[in-house]
Coordinates of C-alpha atoms and ligand atoms in Angstrom, one line a residue:
X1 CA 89.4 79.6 149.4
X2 CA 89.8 76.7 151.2
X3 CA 92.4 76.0 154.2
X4 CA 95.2 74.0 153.6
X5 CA 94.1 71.4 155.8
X6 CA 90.8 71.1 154.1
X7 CA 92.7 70.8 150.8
X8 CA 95.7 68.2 152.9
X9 CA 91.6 66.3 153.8
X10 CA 90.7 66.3 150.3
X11 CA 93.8 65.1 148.3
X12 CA 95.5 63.0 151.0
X13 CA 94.9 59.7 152.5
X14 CA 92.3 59.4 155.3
X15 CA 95.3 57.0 157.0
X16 CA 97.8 60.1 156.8
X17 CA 96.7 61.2 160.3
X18 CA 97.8 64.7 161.7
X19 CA 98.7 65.8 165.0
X20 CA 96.4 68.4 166.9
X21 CA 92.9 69.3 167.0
X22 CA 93.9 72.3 164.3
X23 CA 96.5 70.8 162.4
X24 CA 99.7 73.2 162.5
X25 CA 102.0 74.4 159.2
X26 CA 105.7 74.2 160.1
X27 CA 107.3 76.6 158.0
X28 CA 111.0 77.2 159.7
X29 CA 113.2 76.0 162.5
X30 CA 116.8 76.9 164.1
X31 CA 118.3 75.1 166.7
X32 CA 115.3 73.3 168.9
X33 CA 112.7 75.8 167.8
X34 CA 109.8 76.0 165.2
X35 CA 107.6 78.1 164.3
X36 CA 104.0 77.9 162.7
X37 CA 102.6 80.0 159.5
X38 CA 100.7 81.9 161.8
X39 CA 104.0 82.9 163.8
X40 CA 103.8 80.8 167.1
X41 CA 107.2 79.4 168.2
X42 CA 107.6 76.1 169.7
X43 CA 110.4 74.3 171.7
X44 CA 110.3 70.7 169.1
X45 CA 110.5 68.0 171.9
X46 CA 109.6 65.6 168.7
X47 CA 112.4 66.4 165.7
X48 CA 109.5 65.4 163.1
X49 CA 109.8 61.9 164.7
X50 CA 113.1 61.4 166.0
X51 CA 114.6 62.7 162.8
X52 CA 116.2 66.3 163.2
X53 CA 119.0 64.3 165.1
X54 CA 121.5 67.3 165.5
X55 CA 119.4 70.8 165.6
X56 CA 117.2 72.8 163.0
X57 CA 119.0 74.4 160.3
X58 CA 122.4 73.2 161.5
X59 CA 124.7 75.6 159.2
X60 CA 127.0 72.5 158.2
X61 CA 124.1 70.7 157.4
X62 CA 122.8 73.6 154.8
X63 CA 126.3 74.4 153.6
X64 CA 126.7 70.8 152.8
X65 CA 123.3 70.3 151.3
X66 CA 123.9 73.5 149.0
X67 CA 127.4 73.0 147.8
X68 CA 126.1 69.4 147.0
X69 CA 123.4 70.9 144.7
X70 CA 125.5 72.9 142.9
X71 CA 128.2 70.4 141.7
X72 CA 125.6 67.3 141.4
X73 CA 122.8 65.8 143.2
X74 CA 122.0 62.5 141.4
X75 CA 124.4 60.4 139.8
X76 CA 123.2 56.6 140.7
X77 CA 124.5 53.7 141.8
X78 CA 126.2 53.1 138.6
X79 CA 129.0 55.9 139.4
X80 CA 131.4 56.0 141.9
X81 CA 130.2 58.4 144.7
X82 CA 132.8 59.8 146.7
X83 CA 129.8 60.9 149.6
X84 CA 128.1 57.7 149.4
X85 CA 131.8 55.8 150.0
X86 CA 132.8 57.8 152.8
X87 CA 129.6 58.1 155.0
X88 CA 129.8 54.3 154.7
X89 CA 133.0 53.9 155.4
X90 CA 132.2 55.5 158.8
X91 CA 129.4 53.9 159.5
X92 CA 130.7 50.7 158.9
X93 CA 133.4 51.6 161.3
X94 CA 130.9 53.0 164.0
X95 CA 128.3 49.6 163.7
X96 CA 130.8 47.3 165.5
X97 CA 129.8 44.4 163.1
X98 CA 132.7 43.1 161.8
X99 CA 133.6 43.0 158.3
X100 CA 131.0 45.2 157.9
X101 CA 128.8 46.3 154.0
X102 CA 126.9 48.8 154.3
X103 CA 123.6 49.7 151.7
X104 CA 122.0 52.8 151.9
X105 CA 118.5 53.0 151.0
X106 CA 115.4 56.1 151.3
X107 CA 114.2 55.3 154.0
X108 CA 113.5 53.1 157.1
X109 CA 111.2 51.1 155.9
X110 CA 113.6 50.2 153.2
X111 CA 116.3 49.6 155.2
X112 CA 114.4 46.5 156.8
X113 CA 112.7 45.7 154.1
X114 CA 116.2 44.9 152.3
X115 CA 117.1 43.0 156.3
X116 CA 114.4 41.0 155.8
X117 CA 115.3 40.1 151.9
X118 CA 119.1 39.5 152.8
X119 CA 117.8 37.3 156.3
X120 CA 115.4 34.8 154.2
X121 CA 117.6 34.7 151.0
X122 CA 120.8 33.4 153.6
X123 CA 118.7 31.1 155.7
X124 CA 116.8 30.3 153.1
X125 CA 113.8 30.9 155.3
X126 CA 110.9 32.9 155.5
X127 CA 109.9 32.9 158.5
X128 CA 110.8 35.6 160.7
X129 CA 110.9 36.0 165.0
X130 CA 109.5 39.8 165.9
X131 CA 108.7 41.2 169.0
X132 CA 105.2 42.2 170.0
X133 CA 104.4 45.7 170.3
X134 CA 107.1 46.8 167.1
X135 CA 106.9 48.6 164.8
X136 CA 109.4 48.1 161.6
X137 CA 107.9 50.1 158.5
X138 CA 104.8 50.7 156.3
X139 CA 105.9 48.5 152.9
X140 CA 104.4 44.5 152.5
X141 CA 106.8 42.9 153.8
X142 CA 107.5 44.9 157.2
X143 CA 103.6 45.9 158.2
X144 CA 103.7 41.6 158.2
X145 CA 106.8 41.9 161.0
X146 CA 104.8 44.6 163.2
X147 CA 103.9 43.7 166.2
X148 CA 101.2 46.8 166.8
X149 CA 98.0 46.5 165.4
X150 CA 97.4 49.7 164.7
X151 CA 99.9 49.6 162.4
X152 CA 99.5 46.7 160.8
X153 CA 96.7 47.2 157.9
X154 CA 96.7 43.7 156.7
X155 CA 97.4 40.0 157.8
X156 CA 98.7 38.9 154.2
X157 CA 102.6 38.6 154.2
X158 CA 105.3 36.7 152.2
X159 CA 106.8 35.9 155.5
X160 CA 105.6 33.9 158.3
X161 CA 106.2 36.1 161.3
X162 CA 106.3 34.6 165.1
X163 CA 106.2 36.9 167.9
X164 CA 108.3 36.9 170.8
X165 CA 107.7 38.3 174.1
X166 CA 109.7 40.5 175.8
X167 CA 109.7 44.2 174.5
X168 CA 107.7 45.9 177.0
X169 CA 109.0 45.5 180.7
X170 CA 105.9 47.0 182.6
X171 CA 102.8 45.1 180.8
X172 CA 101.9 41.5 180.0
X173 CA 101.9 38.4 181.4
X174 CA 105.6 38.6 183.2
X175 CA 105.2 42.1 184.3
X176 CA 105.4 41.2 187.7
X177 CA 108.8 39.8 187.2
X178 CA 112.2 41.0 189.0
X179 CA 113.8 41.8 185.4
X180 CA 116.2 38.2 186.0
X181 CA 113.0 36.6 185.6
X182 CA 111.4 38.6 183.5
X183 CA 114.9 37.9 180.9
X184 CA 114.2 34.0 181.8
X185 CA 110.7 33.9 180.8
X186 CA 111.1 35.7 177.6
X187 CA 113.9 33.1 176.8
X188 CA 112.2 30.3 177.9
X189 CA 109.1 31.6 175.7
X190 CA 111.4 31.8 172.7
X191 CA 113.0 28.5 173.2
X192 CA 109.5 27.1 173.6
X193 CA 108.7 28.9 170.4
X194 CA 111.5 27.2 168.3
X195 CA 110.5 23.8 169.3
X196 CA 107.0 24.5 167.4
X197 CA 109.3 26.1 164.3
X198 CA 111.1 24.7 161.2
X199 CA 114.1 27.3 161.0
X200 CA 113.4 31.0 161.3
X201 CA 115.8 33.5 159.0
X202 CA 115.9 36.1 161.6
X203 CA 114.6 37.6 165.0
X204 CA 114.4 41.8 163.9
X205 CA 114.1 44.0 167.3
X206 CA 114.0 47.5 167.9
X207 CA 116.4 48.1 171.7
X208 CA 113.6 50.7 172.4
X209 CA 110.0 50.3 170.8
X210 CA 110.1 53.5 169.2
X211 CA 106.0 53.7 168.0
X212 CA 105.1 51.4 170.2
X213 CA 105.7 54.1 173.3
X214 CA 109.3 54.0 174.2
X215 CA 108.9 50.3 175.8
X216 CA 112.2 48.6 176.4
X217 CA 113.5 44.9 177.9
X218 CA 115.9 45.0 180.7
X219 CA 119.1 45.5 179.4
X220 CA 120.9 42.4 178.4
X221 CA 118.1 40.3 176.9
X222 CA 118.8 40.5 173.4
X223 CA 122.2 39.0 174.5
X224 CA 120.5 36.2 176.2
X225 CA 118.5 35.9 172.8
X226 CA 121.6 35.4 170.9
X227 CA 123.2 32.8 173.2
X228 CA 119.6 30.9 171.7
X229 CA 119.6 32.5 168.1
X230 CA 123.3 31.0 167.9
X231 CA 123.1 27.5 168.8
X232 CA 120.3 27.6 165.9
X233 CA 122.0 29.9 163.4
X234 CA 119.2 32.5 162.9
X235 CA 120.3 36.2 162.7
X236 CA 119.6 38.7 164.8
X237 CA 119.2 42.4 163.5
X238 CA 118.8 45.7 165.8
X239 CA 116.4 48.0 164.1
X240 CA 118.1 50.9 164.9
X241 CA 115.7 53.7 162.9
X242 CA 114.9 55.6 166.2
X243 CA 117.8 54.6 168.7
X244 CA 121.1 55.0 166.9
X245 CA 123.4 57.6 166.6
X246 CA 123.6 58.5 170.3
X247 CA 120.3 59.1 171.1
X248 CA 119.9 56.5 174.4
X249 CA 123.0 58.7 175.7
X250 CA 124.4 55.5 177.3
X251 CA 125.2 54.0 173.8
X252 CA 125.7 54.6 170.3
X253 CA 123.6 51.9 169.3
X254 CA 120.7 50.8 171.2
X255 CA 122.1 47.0 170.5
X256 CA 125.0 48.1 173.2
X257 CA 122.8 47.4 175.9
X258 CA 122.5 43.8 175.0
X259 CA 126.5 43.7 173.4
X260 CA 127.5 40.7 175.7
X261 CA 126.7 38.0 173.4
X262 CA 128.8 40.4 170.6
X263 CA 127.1 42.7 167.7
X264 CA 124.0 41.8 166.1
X265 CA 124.7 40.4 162.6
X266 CA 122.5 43.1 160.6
X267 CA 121.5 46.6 161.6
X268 CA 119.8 49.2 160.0
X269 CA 119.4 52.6 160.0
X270 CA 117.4 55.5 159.3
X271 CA 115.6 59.4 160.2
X272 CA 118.5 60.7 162.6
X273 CA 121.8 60.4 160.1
X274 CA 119.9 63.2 157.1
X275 CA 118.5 65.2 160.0
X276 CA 115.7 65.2 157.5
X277 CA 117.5 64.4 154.1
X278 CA 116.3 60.5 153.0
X279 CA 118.7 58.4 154.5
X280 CA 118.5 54.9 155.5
X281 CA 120.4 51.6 154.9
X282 CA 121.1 48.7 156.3
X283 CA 124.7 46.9 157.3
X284 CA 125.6 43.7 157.8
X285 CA 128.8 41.0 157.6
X286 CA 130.1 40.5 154.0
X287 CA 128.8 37.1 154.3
X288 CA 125.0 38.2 154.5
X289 CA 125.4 41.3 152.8
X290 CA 126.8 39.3 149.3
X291 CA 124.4 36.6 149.7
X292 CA 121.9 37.7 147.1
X293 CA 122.4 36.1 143.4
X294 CA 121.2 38.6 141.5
X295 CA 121.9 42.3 141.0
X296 CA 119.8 44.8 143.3
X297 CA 119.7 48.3 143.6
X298 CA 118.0 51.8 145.0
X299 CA 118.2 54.7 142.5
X300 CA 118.1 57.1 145.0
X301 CA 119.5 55.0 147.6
X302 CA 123.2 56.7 148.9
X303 CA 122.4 59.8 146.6
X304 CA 125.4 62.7 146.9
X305 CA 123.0 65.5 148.2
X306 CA 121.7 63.0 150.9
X307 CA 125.1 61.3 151.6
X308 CA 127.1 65.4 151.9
X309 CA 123.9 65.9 154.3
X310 CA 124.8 62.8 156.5
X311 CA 128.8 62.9 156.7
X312 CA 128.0 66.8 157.8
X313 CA 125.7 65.8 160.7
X314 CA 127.6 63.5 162.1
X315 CA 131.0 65.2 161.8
X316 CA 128.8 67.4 163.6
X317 CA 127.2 64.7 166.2
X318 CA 130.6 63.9 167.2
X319 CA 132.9 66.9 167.3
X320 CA 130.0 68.3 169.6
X321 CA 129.8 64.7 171.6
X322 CA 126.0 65.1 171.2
X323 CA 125.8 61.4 172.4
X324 CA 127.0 62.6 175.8
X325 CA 125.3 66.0 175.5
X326 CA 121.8 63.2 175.2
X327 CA 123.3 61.4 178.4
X328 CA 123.6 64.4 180.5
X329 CA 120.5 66.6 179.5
X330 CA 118.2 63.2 179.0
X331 CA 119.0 62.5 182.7
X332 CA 118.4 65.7 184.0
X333 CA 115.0 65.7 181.9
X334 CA 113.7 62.2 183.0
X335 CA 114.9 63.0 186.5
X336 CA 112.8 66.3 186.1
X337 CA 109.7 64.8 185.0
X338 CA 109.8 62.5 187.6
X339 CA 109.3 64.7 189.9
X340 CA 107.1 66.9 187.8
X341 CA 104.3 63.8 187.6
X342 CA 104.4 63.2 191.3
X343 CA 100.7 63.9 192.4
X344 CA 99.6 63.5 188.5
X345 CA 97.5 60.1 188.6
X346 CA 97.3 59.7 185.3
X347 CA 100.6 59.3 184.8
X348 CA 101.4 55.5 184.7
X349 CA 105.4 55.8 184.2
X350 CA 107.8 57.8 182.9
X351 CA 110.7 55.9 180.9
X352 CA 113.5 55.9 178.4
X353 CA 117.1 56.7 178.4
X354 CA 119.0 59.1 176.9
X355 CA 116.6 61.7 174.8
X356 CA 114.2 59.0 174.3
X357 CA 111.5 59.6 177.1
X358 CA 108.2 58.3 177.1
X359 CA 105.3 59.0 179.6
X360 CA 102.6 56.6 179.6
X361 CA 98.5 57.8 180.4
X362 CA 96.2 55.5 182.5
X363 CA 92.7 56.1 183.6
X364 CA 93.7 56.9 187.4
X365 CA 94.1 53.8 189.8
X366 CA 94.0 51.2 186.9
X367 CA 95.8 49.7 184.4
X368 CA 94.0 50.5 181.7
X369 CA 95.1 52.6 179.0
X370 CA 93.9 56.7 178.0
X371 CA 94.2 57.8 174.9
X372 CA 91.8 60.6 175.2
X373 CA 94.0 61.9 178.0
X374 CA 97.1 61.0 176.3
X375 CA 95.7 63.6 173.2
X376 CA 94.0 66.2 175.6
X377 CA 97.7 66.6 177.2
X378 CA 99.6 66.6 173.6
X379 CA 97.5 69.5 173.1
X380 CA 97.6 71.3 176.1
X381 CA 101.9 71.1 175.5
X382 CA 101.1 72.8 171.8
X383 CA 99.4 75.1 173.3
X384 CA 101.6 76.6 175.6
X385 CA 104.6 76.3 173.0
X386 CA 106.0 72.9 173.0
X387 CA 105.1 70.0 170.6
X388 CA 105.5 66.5 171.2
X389 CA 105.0 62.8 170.3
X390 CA 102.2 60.2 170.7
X391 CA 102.8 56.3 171.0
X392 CA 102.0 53.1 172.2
X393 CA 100.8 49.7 171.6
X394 CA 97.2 49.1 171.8
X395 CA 96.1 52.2 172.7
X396 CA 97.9 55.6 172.0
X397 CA 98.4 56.2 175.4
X398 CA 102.4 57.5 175.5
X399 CA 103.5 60.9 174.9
X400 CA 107.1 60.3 173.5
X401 CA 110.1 63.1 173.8
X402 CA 113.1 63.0 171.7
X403 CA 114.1 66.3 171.0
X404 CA 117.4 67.2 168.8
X405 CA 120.5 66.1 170.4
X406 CA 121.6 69.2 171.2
X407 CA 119.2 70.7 174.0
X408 CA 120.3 72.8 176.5
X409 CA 120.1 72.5 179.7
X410 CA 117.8 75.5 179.7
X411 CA 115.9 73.9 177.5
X412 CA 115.5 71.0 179.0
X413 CA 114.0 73.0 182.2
X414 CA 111.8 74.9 179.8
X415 CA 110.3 71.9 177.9
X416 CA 109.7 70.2 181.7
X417 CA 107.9 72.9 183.1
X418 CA 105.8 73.8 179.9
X419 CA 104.6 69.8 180.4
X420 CA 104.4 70.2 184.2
X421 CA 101.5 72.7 183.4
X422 CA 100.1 70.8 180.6
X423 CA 99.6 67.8 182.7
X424 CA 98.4 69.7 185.6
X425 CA 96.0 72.1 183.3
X426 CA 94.4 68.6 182.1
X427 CA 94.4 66.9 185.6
X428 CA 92.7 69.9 186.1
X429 CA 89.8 70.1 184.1
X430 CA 89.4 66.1 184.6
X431 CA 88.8 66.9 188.3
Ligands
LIG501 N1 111.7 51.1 162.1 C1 111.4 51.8 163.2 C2 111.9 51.4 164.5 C3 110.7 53.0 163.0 O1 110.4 53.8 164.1 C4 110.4 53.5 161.7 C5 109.6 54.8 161.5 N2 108.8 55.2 162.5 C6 110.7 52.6 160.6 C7 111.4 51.5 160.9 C8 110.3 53.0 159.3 O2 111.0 54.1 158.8 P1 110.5 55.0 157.6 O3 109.3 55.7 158.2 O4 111.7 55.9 157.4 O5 110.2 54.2 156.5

């Protein structure tokens, strides 16, 4: 008989990469804890990518989910769904974009995918300003927006995609920069940009580079983006698949941290609001949003069992003020690590707000990026009972942390000292 992951080799896509050098079967959770088939528990610093938003198992979650499936789970778009209007209603009220329609689609990649349709149908455009390093989605049209080539299996697109400097603060050519400079550069390389440009729909950018290793601006460059986008009427949209809904700490939206210019004029959403159920969807102004001229739909897009699992979680989300709970713990976390890397030279930086915390692997006294160490401490974490995340731009050289929203301060102290060992047990054998 052959083990599952020899039959997952056999009938899956070689692309479909796993995690860990013996790929582990998650079979239950509670709270911030898995374990594996063959019993092992782990502390989840990951949330199967940033998406069990609230905790494992959350009781009002299941309720939800099961009380859903027993009155109806599908109906369509063609019905009025009481779910489906509610959960938009709130988070049309949450998005701060005024006059706000919101569209709910499977998944991330969706969402942007129908940004990017809405974007060139209003401009009547298709050419579109993305940020290097990003990463937006797997479909056609959004691998031809990714700025990450590792993501990015083919160069053929319906768009014509221009890429804009300025999402990762600690590499590239303005690196150096105080971060006033480094915001002038980027918009003096984007006004330079549009002089070479007919009229680009949109510029799409995620606050935080979620895949591409946690990277950010400094705050307040998107704003000094818009001040440009404005005066030339292209849209901005905030991919906000990995940081909405709290989990910078300091903001609800990762957009807020570049809210002087005023809310961007699309954003879209995805992984955290199910806290696994298919959720994404995309809002924008009435204008934008009813710009299309001909019908459109999702069949499973805003689906009652999906939409019951969203309004639960974030009833939940904010009764509990996980958004603060993210500030607080995510501090103490970064802060902890901080200290914890001191003496490790492989560590480049540590990074992130909130419960979004990245830690970036360099060959020791360079630049230059390790992914082999990178793996070698992802595994060494597993090993002594905590998973996490890999990213990064050219090289998978980050190890990304984004627990559920609601880890304890014990947790926290746990998860830090489990990779305290981890990076010293690999610093170790290096030596
Ligand atoms: N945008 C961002 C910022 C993402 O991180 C992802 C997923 N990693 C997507 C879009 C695509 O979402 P999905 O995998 O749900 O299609």
């Amino acid at each position: 008989m052959s083990s599952l992951y020899e039959r997952h080799r056999a009938v899956a896509p070689d692309w479909l990469a796993l995690y860990y050098r013996d790929p582990i079967e998650l079979t239950h959770g509670e709270g911030r804890h898995v374990w594996d088939a063959d019993g092992n528990r782990y502390l989840d610093f990951f949330g199967g990518i940033l998406t069990t938003m609230t905790a494992h198992a959350l009781p009002e979650v299941t309720k939800a989910v099961a009380e859903q499936a027993g009155r109806i789970i599908h109906s369509s778009t063609l019905y009025l769904n009481r779910p489906m209007v509610e959960l938009a209603e709130r988070i049309a009220a949450l998005s701060g974009i005024p006059d706000a329609r919101v569209f709910f689609t499977t998944s991330g990649t969706e969402a942007n995918d129908t940004a990017l349709l809405l974007a060139t149908a209003y401009r009547r455009s298709n050419q579109i300003l993305a940020m290097r390093n990003s990463y937006h989605g797997r479909s056609f049209s959004t691998v031809g927006i990714t700025g990450n080539r590792a993501w990015s299996p083919t160069g053929l697109s319906p768009l014509q995609t221009l890429y804009v400097h300025g999402g990762v603060r600690t590499r590239g050519p303005y690196a150096q920069y105080t971060d006033e400079r480094f915001v002038d550069a980027c918009v003096a390389d984007l006004e330079d940009l549009l002089g070479h440009t007919r009229a680009p729909a949109a510029l799409i950018a995620e606050p935080i580079q979620g895949v591409g290793g946690f990277t950010s601006p400094p705050d307040g460059l998107y704003a000094a983006f818009r001040r440009v986008l404005d005066r030339h009427g292209i849209l901005w949209i905030s991919d906000e698949v990995q940081t909405g809904w709290g989990r910078t700490g300091d903001h609800f939206w990762g957009w807020q941290a570049h809210g002087q210019a005023g809310p961007p004029d699309m954003l879209t959403f995805a992984k955290g609001i199910g806290n696994g159920m298919a959720i994404g969807g995309v809002v924008a102004r009435a204008e934008i949003m009813n710009s299309l001229d001909a019908n459109s739909i999702s069949t499973f897009g805003g689906s009652p069992i999906t939409m019951a699992a969203g309004l639960a979680n974030l009833a939940h989300l904010q009764d509990n003020d996980l958004q603060g709970n993210a500030r607080r713990v995510g501090g103490l976390l970064i802060e902890r690590l901080r200290s914890a890397v001191a003496g490790v030279e492989f560590v480049r930086e540590v990074r992130g707000r909130g419960l979004m915390i990245g830690l970036e692997m360099v060959r020791p006294g360079t630049d230059e990026p390790d992914p082999d160490v990178a793996s070698a401490v992802l595994e060494a974490a597993r090993e002594r009972g905590l998973l996490l995340g890999k990213g990064g731009g050219h090289h998978t050289t980050a190890l990304r942390i984004a627990p559920p929203l609601s880890l304890t301060v014990g947790e926290a102290e746990e998860g830090a000292g489990i990779l305290e060992e981890a990076l010293r047990s690999v610093q170790d054998e290096g030596a």
